[in-house]
PDB file of C-alpha atoms in Angstrom:
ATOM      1  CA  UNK Y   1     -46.774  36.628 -30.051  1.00  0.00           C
ATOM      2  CA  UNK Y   2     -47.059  33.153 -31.020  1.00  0.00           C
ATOM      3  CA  UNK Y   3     -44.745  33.176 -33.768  1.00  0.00           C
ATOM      4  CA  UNK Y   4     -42.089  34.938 -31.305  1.00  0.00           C
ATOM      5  CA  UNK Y   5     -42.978  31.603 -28.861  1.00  0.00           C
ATOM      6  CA  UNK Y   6     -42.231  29.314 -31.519  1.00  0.00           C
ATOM      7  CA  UNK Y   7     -38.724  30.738 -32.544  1.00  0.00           C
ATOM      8  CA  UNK Y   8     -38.046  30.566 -28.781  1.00  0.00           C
ATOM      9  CA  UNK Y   9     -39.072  26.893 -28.342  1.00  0.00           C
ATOM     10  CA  UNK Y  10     -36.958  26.181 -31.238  1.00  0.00           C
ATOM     11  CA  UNK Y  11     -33.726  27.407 -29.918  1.00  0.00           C
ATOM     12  CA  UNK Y  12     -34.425  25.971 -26.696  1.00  0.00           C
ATOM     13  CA  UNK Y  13     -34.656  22.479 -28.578  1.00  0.00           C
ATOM     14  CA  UNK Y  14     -31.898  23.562 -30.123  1.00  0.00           C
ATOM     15  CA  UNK Y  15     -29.552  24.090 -27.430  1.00  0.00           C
ATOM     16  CA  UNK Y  16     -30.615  21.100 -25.792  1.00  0.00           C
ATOM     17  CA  UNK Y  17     -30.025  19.051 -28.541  1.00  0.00           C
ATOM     18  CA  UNK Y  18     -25.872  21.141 -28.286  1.00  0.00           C
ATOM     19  CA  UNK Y  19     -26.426  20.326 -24.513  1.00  0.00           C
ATOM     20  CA  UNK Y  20     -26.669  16.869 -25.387  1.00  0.00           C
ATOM     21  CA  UNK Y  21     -23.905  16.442 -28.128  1.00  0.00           C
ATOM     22  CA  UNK Y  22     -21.717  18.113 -25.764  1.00  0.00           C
ATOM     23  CA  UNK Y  23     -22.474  15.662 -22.925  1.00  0.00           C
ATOM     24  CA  UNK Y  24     -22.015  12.688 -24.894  1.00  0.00           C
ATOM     25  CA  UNK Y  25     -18.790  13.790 -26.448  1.00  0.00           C
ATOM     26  CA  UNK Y  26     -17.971  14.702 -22.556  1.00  0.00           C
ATOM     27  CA  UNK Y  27     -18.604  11.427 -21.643  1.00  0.00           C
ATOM     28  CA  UNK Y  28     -16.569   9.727 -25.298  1.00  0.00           C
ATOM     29  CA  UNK Y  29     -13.580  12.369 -24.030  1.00  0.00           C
ATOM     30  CA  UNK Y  30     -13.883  10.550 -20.426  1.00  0.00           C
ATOM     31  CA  UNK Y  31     -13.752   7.164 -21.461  1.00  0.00           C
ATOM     32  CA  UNK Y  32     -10.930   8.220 -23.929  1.00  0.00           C
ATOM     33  CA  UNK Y  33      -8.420   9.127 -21.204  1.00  0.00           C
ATOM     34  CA  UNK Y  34      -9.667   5.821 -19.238  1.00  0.00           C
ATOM     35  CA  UNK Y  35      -8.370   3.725 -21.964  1.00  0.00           C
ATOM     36  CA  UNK Y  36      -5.283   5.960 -22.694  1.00  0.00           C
ATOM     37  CA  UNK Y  37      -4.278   5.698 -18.092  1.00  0.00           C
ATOM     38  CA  UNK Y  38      -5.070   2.162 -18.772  1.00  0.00           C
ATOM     39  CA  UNK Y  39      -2.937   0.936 -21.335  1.00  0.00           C
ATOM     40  CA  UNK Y  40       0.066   3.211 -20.274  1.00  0.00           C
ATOM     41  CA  UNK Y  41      -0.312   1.856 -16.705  1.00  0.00           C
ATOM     42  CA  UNK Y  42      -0.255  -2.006 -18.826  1.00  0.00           C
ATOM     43  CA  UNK Y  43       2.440  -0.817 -20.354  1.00  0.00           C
ATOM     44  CA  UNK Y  44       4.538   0.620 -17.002  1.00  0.00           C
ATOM     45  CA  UNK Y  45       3.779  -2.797 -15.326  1.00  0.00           C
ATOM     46  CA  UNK Y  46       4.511  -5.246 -18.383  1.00  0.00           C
ATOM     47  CA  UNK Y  47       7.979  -2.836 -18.751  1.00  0.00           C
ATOM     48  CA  UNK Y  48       8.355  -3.180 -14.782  1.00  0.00           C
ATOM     49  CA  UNK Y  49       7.864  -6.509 -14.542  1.00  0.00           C
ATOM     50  CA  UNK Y  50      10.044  -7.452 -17.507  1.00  0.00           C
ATOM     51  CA  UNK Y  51      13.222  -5.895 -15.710  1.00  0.00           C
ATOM     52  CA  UNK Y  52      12.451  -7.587 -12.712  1.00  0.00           C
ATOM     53  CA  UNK Y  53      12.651 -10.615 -14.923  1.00  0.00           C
ATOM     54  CA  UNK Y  54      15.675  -9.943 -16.391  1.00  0.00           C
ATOM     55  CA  UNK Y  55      17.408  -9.981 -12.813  1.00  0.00           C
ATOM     56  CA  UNK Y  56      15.805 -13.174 -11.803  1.00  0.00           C
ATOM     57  CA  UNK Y  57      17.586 -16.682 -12.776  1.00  0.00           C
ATOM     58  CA  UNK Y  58      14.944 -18.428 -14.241  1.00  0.00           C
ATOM     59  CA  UNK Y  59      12.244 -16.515 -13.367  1.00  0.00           C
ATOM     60  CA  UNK Y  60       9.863 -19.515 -14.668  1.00  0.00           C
ATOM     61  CA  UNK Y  61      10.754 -21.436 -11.662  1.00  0.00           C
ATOM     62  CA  UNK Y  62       9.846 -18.429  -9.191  1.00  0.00           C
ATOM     63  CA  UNK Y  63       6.178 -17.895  -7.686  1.00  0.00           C
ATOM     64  CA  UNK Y  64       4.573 -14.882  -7.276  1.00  0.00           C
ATOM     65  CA  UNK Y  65       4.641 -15.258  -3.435  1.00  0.00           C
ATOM     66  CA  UNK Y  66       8.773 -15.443  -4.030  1.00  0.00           C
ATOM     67  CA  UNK Y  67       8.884 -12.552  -5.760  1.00  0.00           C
ATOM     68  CA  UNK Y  68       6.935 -10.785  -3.395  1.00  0.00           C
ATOM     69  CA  UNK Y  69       9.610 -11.413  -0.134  1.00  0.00           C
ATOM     70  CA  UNK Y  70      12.273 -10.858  -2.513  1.00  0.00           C
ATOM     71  CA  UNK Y  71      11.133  -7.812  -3.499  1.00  0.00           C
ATOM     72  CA  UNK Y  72      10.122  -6.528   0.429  1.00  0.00           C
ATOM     73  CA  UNK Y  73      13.312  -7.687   1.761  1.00  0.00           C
ATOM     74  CA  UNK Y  74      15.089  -5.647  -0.648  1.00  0.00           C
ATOM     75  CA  UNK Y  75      13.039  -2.597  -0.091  1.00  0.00           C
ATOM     76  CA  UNK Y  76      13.211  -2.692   3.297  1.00  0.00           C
ATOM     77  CA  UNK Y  77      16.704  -2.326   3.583  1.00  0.00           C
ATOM     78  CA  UNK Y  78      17.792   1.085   4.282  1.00  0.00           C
ATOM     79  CA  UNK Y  79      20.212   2.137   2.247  1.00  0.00           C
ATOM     80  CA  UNK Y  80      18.105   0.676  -0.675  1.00  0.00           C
ATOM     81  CA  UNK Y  81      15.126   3.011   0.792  1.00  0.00           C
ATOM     82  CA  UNK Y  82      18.137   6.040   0.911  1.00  0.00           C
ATOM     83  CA  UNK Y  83      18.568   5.511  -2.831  1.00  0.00           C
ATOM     84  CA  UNK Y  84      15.461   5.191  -3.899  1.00  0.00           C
ATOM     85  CA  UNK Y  85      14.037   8.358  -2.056  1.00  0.00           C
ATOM     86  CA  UNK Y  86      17.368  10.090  -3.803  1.00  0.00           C
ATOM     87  CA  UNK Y  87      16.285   8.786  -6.837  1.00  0.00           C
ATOM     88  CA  UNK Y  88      12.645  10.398  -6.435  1.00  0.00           C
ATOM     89  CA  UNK Y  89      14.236  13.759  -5.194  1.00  0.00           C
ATOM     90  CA  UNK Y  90      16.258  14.065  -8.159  1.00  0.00           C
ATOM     91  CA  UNK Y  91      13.022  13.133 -10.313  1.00  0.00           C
ATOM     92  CA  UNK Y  92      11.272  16.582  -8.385  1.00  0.00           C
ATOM     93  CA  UNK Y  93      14.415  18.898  -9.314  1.00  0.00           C
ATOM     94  CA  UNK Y  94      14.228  17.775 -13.064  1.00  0.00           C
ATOM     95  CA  UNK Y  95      10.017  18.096 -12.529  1.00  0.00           C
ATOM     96  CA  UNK Y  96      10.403  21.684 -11.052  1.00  0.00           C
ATOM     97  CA  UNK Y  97      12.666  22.736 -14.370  1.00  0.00           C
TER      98      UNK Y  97
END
């Protein structure tokens, strides 16, 4: 009877010990795809921002602020918000493919 106890506290140690491993690899996997959203999101934005650039004249000499009304004058204009939301409908067709 005792010996049976024993092999059964064993594999209950046992399978913790998996229960564990599997949590912390859980958690590794987790903080994995944190970094990965994180630097393709640094990416998107450095990308973004560098086309925005390339449309400003001397986009050294223009403050954040400036940017900023630039960029919501532009999109509230509405055929600028037609062609944009065309834009995102065509993006759902090719999606739905």
């Amino acid at each position: 009877m005792n010996e049976k106890l024993e092999k059964l506290n064993r594999e209950l140690e046992e399978t913790e010990a998996k229960l564990r491993r599997a949590q912390h690899q859980e958690k590794i996997l987790e903080y994995q795809i944190k970094k990965l959203n994180r630097r393709e999101r640094t990416h998107r934005l450095c990308t973004s921002g560098a086309m925005l650039e390339s449309y400003l004249p001397h986009p050294e000499n223009v403050t954040d602020e400036q940017v900023n009304v630039i960029l919501k004058t532009l999109f509230h204009r509405n055929d600028i918000r037609q062609f944009i939301a065309k834009i995102l409908a065509e993006n759902e067709k090719e999606e739905t493919k």
